mmCIF file of C-alpha atoms in Angstrom:
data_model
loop_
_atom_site.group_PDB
_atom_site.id
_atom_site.type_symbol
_atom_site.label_atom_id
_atom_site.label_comp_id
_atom_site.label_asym_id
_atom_site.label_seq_id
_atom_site.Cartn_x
_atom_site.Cartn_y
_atom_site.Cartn_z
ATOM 1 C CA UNK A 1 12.905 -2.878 17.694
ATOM 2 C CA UNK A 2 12.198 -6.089 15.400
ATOM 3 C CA UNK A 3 11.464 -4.517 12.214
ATOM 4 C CA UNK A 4 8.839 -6.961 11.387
ATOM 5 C CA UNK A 5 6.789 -5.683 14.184
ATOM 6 C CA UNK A 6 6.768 -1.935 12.991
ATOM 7 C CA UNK A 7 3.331 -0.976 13.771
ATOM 8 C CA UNK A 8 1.087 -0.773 10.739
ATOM 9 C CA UNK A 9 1.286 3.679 10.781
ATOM 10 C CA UNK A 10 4.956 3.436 10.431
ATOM 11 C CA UNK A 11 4.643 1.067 7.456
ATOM 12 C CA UNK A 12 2.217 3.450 5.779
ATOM 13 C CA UNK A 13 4.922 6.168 6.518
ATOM 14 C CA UNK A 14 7.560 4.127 5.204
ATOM 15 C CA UNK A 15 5.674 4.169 1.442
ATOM 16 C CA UNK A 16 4.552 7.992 1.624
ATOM 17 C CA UNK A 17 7.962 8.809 2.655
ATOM 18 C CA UNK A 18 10.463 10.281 -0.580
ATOM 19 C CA UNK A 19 13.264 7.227 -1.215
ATOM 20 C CA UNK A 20 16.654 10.150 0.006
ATOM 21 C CA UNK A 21 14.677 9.939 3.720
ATOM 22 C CA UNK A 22 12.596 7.138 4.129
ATOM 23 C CA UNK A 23 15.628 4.975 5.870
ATOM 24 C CA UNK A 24 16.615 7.605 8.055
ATOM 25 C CA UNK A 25 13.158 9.049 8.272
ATOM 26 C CA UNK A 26 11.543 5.703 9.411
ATOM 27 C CA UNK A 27 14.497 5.005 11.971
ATOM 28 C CA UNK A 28 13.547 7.968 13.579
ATOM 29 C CA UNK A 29 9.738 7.249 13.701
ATOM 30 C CA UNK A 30 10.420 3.933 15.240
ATOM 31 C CA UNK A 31 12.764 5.022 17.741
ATOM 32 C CA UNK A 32 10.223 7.763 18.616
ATOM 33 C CA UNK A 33 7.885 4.954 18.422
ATOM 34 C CA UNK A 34 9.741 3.220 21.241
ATOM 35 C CA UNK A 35 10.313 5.909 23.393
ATOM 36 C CA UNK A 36 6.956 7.034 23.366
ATOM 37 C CA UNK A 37 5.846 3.337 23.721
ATOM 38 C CA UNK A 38 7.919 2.814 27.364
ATOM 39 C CA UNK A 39 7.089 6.295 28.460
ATOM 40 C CA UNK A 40 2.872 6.803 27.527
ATOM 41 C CA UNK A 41 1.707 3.114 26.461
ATOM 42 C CA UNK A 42 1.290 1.654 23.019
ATOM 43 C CA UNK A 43 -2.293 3.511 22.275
ATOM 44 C CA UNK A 44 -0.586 7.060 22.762
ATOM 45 C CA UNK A 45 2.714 6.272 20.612
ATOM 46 C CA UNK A 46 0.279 4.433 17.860
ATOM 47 C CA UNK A 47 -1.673 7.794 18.048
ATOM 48 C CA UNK A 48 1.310 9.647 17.528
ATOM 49 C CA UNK A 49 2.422 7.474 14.576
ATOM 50 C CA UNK A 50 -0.578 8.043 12.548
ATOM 51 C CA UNK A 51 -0.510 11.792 13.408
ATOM 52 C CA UNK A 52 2.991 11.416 11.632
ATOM 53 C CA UNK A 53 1.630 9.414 9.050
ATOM 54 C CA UNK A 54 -1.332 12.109 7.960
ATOM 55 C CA UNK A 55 1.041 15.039 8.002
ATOM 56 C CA UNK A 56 0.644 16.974 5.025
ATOM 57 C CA UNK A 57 4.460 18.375 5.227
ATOM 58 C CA UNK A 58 5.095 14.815 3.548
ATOM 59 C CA UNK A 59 4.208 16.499 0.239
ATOM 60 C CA UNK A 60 6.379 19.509 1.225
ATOM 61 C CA UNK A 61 8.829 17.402 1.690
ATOM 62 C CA UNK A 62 8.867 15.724 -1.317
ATOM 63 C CA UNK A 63 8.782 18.834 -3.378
ATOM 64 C CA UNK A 64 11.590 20.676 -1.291
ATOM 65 C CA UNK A 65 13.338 17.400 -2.726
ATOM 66 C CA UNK A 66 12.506 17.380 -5.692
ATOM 67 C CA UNK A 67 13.087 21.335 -6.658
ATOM 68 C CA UNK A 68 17.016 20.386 -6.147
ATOM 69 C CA UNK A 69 18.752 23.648 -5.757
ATOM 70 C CA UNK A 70 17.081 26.181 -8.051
ATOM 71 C CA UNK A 71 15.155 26.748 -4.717
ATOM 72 C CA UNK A 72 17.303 29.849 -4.180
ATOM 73 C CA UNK A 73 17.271 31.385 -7.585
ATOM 74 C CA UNK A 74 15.511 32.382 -10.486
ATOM 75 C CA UNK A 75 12.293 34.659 -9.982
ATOM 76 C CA UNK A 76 9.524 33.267 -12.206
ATOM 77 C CA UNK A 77 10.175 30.131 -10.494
ATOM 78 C CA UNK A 78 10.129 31.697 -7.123
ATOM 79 C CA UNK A 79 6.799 33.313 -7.881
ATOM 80 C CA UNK A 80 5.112 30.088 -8.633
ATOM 81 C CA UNK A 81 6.532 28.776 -5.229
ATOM 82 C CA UNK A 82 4.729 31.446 -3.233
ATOM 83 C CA UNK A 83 1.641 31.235 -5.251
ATOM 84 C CA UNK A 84 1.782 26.882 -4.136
ATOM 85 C CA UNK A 85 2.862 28.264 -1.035
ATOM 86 C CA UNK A 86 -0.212 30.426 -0.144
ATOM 87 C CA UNK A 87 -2.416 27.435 -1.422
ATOM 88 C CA UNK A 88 -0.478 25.072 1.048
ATOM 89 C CA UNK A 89 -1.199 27.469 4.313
ATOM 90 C CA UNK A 90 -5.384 26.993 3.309
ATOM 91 C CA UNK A 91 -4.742 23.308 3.173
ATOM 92 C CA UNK A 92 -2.697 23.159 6.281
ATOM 93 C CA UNK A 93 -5.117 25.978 8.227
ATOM 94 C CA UNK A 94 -8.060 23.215 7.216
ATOM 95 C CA UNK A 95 -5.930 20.773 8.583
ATOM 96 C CA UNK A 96 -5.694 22.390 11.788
ATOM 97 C CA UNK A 97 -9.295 23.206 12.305
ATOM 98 C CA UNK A 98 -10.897 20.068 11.276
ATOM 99 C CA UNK A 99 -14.765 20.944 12.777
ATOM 100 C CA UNK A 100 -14.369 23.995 11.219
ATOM 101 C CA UNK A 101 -13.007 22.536 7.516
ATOM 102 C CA UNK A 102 -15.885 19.833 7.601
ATOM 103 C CA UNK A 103 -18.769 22.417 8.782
ATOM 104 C CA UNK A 104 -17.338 24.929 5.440
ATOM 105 C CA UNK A 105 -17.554 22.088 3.338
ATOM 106 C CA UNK A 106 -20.655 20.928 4.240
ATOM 107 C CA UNK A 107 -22.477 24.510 4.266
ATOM 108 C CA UNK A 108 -20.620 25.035 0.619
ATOM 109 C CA UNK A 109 -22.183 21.665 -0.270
ATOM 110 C CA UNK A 110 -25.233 21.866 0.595
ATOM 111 C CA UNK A 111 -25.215 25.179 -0.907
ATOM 112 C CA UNK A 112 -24.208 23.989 -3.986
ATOM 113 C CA UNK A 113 -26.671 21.411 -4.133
ATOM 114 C CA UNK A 114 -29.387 24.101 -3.142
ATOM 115 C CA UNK A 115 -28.311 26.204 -5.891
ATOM 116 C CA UNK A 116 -28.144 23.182 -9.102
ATOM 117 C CA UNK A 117 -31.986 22.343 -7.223
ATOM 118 C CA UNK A 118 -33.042 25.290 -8.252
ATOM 119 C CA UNK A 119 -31.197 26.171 -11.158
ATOM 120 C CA UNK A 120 -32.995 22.418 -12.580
ATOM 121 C CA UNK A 121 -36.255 23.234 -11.850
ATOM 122 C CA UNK A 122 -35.891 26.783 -13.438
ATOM 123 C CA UNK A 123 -34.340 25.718 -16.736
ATOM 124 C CA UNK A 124 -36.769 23.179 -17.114
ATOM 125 C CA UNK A 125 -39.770 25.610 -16.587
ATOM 126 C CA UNK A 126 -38.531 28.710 -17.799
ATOM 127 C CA UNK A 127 -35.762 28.547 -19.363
ATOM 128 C CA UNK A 128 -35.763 25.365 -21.873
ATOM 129 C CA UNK A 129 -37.675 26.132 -24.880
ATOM 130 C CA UNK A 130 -40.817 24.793 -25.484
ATOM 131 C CA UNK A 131 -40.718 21.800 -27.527
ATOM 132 C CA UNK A 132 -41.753 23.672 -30.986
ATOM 133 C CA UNK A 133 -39.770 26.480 -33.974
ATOM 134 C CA UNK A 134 -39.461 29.502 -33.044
ATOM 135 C CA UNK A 135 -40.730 28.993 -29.706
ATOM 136 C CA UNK A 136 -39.749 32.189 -28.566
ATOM 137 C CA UNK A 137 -42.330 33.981 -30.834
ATOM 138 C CA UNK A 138 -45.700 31.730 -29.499
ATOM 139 C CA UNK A 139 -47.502 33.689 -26.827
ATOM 140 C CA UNK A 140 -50.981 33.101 -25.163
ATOM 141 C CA UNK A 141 -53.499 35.696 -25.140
ATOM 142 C CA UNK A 142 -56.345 34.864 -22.529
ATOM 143 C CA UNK A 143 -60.074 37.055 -21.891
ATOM 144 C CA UNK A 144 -59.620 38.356 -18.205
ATOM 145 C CA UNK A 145 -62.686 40.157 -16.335
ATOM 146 C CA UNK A 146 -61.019 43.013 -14.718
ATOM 147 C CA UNK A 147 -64.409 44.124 -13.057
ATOM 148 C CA UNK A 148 -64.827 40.334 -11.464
ATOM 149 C CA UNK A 149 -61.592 39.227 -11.054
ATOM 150 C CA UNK A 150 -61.710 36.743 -13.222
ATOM 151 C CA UNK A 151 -58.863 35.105 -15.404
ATOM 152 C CA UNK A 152 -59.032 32.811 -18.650
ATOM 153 C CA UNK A 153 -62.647 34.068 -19.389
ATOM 154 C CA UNK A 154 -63.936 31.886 -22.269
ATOM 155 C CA UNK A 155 -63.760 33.374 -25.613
ATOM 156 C CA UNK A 156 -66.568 32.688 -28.338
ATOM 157 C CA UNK A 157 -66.221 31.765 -31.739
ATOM 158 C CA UNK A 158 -66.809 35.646 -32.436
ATOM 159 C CA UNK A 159 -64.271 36.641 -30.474
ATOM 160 C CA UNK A 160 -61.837 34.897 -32.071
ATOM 161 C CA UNK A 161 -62.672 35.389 -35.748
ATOM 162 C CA UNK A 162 -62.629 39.222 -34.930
ATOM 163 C CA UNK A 163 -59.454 39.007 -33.176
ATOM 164 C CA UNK A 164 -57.843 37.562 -36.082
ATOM 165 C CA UNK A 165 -59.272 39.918 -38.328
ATOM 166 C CA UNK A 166 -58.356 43.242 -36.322
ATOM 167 C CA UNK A 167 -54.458 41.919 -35.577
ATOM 168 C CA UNK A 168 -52.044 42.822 -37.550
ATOM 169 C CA UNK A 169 -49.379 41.841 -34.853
ATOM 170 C CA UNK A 170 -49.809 37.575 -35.194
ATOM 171 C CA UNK A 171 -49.295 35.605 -37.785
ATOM 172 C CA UNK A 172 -52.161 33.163 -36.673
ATOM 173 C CA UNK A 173 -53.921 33.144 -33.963
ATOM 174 C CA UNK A 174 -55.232 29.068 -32.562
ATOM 175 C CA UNK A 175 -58.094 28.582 -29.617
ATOM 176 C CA UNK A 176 -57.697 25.443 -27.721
ATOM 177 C CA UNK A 177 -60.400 24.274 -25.075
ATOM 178 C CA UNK A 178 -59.623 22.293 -22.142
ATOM 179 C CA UNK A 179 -62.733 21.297 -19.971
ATOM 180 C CA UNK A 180 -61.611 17.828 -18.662
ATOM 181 C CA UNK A 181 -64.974 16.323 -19.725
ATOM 182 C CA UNK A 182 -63.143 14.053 -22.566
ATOM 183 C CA UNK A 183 -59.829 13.076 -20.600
ATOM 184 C CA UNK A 184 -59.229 9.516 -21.273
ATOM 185 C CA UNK A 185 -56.958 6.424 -21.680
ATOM 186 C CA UNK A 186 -55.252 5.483 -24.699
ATOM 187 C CA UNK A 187 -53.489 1.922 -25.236
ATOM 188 C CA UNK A 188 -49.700 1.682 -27.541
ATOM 189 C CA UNK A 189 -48.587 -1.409 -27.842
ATOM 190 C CA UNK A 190 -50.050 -2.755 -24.791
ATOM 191 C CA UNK A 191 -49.224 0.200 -22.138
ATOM 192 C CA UNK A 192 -51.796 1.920 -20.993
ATOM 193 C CA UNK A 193 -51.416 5.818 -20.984
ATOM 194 C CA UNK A 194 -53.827 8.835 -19.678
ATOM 195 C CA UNK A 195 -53.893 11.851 -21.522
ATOM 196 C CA UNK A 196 -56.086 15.203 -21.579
ATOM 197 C CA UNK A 197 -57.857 15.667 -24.052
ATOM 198 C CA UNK A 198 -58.669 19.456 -25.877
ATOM 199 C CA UNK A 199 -60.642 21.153 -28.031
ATOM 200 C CA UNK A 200 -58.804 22.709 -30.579
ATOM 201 C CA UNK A 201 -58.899 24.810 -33.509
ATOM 202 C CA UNK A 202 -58.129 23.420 -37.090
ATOM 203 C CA UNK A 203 -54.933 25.505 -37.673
ATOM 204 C CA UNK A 204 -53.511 24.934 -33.813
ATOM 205 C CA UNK A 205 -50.751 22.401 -35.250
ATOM 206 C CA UNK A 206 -50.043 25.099 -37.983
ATOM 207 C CA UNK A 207 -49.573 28.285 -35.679
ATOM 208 C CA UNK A 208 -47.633 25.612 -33.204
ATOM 209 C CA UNK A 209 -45.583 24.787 -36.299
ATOM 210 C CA UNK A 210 -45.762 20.671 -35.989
ATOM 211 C CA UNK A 211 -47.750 18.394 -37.701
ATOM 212 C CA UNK A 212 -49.829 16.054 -35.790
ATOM 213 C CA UNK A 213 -48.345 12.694 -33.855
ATOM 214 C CA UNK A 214 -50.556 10.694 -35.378
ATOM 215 C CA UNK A 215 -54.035 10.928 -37.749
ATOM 216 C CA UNK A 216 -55.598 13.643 -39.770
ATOM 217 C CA UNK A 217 -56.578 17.297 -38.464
ATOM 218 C CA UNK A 218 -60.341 18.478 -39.794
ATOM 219 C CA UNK A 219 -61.438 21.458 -41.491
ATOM 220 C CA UNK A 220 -63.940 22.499 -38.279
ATOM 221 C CA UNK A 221 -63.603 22.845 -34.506
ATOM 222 C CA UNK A 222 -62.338 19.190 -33.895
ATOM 223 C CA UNK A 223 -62.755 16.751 -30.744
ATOM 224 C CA UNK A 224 -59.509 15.770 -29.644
ATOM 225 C CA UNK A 225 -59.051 11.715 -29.572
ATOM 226 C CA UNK A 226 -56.159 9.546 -28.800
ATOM 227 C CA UNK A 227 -56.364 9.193 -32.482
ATOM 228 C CA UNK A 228 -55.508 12.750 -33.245
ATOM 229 C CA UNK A 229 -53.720 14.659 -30.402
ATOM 230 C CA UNK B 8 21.234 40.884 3.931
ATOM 231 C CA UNK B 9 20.226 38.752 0.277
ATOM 232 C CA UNK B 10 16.674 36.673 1.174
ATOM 233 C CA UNK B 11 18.078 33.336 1.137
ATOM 234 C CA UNK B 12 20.569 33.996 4.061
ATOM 235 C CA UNK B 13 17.314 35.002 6.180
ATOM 236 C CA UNK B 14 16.065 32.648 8.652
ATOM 237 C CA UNK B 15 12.356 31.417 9.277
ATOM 238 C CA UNK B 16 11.659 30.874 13.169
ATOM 239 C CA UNK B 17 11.333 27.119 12.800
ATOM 240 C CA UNK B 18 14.662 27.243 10.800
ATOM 241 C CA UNK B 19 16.333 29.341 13.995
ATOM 242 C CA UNK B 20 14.881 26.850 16.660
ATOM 243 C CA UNK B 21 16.055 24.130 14.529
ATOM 244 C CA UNK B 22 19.621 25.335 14.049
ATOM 245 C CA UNK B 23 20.116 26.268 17.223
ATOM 246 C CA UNK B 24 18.989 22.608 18.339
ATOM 247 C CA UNK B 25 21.576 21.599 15.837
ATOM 248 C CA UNK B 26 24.117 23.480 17.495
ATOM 249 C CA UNK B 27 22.960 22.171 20.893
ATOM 250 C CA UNK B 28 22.679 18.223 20.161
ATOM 251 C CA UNK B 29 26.488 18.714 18.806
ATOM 252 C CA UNK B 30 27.438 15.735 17.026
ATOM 253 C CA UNK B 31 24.390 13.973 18.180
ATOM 254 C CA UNK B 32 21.929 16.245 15.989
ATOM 255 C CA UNK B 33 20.314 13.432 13.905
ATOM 256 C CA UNK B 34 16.375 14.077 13.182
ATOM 257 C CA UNK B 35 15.254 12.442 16.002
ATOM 258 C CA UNK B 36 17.121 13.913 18.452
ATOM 259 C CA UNK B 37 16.707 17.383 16.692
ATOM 260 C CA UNK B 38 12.888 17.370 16.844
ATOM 261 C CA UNK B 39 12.821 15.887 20.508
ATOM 262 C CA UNK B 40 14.988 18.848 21.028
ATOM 263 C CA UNK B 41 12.277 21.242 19.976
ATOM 264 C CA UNK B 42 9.723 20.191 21.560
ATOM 265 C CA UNK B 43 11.086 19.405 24.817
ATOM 266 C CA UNK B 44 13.486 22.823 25.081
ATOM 267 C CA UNK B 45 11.930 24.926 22.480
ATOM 268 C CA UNK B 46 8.521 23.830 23.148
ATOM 269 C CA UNK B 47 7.520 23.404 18.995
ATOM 270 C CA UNK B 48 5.981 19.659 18.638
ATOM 271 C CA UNK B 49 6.872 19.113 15.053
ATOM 272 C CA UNK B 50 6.068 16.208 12.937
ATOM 273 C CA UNK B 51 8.908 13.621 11.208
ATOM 274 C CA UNK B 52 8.419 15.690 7.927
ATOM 275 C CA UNK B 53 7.966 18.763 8.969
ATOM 276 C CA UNK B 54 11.551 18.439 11.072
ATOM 277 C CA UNK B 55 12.927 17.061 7.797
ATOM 278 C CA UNK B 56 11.174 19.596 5.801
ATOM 279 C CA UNK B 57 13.189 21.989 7.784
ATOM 280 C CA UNK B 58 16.090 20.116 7.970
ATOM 281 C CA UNK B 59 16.774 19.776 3.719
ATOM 282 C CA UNK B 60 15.926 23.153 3.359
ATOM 283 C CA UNK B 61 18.194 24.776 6.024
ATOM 284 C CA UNK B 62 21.272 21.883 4.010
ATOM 285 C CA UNK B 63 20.030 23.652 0.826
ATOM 286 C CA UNK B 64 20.856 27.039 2.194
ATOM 287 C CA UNK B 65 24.332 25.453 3.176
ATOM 288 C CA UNK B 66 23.642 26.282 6.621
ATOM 289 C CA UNK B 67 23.775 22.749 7.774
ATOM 290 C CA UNK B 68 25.803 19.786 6.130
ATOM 291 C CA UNK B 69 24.839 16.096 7.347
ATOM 292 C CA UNK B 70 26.340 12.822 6.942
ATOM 293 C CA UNK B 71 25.227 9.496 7.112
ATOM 294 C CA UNK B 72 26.154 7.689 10.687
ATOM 295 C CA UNK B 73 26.167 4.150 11.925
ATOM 296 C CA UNK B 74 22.641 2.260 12.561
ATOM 297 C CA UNK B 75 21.252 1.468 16.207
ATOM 298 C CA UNK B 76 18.929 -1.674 17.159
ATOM 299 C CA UNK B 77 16.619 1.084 18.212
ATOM 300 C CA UNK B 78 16.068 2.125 15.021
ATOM 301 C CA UNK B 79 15.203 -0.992 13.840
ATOM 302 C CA UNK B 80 18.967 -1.197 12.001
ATOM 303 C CA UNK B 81 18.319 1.818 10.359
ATOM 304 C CA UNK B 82 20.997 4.407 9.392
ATOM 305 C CA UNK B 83 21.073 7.828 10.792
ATOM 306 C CA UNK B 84 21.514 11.195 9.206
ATOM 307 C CA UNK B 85 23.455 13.299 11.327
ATOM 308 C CA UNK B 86 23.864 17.256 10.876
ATOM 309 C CA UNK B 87 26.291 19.863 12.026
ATOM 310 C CA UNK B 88 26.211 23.757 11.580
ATOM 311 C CA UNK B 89 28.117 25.262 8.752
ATOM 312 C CA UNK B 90 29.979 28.727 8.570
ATOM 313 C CA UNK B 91 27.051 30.087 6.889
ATOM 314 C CA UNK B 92 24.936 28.634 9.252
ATOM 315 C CA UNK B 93 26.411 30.384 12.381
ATOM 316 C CA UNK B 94 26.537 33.689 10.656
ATOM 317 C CA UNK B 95 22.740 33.381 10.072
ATOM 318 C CA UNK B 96 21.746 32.393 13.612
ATOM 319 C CA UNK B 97 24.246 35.027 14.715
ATOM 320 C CA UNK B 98 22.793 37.932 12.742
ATOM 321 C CA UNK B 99 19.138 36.651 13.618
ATOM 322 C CA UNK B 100 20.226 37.105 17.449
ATOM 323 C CA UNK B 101 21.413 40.161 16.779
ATOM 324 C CA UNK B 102 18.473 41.370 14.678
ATOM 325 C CA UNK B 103 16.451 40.089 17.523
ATOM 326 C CA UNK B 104 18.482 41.908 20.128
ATOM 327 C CA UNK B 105 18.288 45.392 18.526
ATOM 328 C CA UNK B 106 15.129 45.461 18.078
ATOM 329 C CA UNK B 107 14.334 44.021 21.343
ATOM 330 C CA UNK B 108 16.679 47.395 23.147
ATOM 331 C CA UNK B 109 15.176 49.511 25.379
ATOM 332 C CA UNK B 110 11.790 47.542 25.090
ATOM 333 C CA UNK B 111 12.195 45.104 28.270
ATOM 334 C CA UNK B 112 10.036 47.039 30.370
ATOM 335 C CA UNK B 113 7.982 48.211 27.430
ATOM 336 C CA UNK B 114 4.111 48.068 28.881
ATOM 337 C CA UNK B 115 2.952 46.170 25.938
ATOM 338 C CA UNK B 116 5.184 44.079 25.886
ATOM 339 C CA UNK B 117 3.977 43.116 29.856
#
């Protein structure tokens, strides 16, 4: 055979090969190449050059080259042979059972993907701290009518001044009300943005621990404005 | 019997090829030899693979031989069975054989 018409598998070959072999190596691929060629056709023996081109015993081979002749002494180097060894049968098992290998790595992929879904949208909603010191210590008391079934009853002014008297357990205690009545648009530098606006009581940035964004807090209950929330 | 001096079943098949391909036992030939006789369709590595490891053990030596226009003008690497070698294939057989004795009729083995 005219080496410049070794088929393209055999000249892949001929690079993965280790230099000791890859004369003697690639003579024998080519005249397997032409036997298989007169015998089956050029399709079957191209087939069977790629198949000899993807075999993962190239690596083998290369190592069983490279470890020289320490291959048949000392232990410790022994033991990491068997451990590569074990690791080499799962690759070449895969190997063998390619619907199988691709259907395990897709079910462990989409599993994993499944799994870092999740795991996002439960750090960011449970598990990432609010936004605020101490954040661990804020907690939201709410009315609830147990004979109704109601939840988040409203609280009056009252109510809260006597809560904060009779606790002992809070260090403040801040009412916010949300009704949607005031929700609105504010404009920064051009861009328009809608926001919610709340009711809120005039030591809510305190027990929150932040100052405002931007403008003054009052004295009294205050309406929330772009200006102040 | 010390580890090294045991033989794998591809390492058996592939000496006894050896053996059979006489001074014709070049890689090609060798793993055309399994797969035709022994019935083992190995791949180019995995024959050489085999091949370096068995010349490791010193059960086979090789030498280079003379190109072929066949090969595309490449050289050959031909192998022949060592002293070692034979004892190794020997003691396999015979390995083989005792345990195989009184078990040809054995109903699990049917």
């Amino acid at each position: 055979m005219n080496i410049e018409k070794t088929p393209l598998p055999l000249r892949v070959l001929a690079l993965l090969l280790p230099d000791q072999l890859r004369e003697v190596a690639i003579g024998d691929a080519l005249e397997e190449y032409a036997r298989r060629e007169q015998k089956y056709g050029r399709m079957r023996a191209l087939v069977w050059s790629w198949r000899q081109t993807f075999s993962l015993d190239l690596f083998r081979l290369r190592r069983e080259l490279s470890s020289g002749h320490e291959y048949l002494s000392l232990p410790k180097r022994r033991k990491i042979l068997i451990d590569r060894t074990t690791l080499w049968q799962f690759v070449r098992r895969l190997q063998q059972r390619p619907l199988f290998s691709v259907t395990v790595i897709a079910i462990l992929a989409l599993g994993i993907g499944a799994t870092t879904a999740v795991f996002s949208v439960v750090n960011g909603l449970l598990l990432s701290p609010l936004p605020f010191p101490e954040a661990d210590r804020l907690v939201r008391i709410s009315k609830n009518d147990m004979h109704r079934g109601w939840s988040h009853y409203p609280v009056l002014d009252r109510e809260l001044d006597v809560w904060r008297e009779s606790s002992a357990s809070f260090t403040g205690i801040a009412a916010l009300r949300y009704t949607g009545a005031y929700d609105g648009t504010v404009t920064v530098d051009g861009s328009h943005r809608t926001v919610k606006i709340l009711d809120v009581t005039t030591n809510y940035f305190d027990v929150l621990g932040v100052p405002a964004f931007l403008g003054p807090t009052r004295d009294t209950w205050m309406m929330g404005s772009p200006s102040s929330s | 019997m010390r580890r090294h001096a045991q033989l794998g079943e591809l390492e058996h098949l592939t000496l006894l090829a050896v053996v059979r391909l006489g001074s014709d036992a070049y890689g090609a030939n060798v793993r055309r030899e399994l797969e035709e006789t022994a019935g083992r369709s190995v791949s180019i590595a995995t024959a050489y693979v085999t091949l370096v490891r068995l010349e490791k053990k010193r059960f086979l030596a090789s030498r280079e031989a003379a190109p072929a226009p066949v090969r595309g003008g490449k050289a050959k690497r031909c192998y022949r069975i060592t002293h070692s070698g034979a004892r190794a294939v020997r003691m396999a057989r015979d390995a083989t054989a005792r345990l195989w004795e009184g078990f040809e009729g054995h109903p699990d083995l049917q």
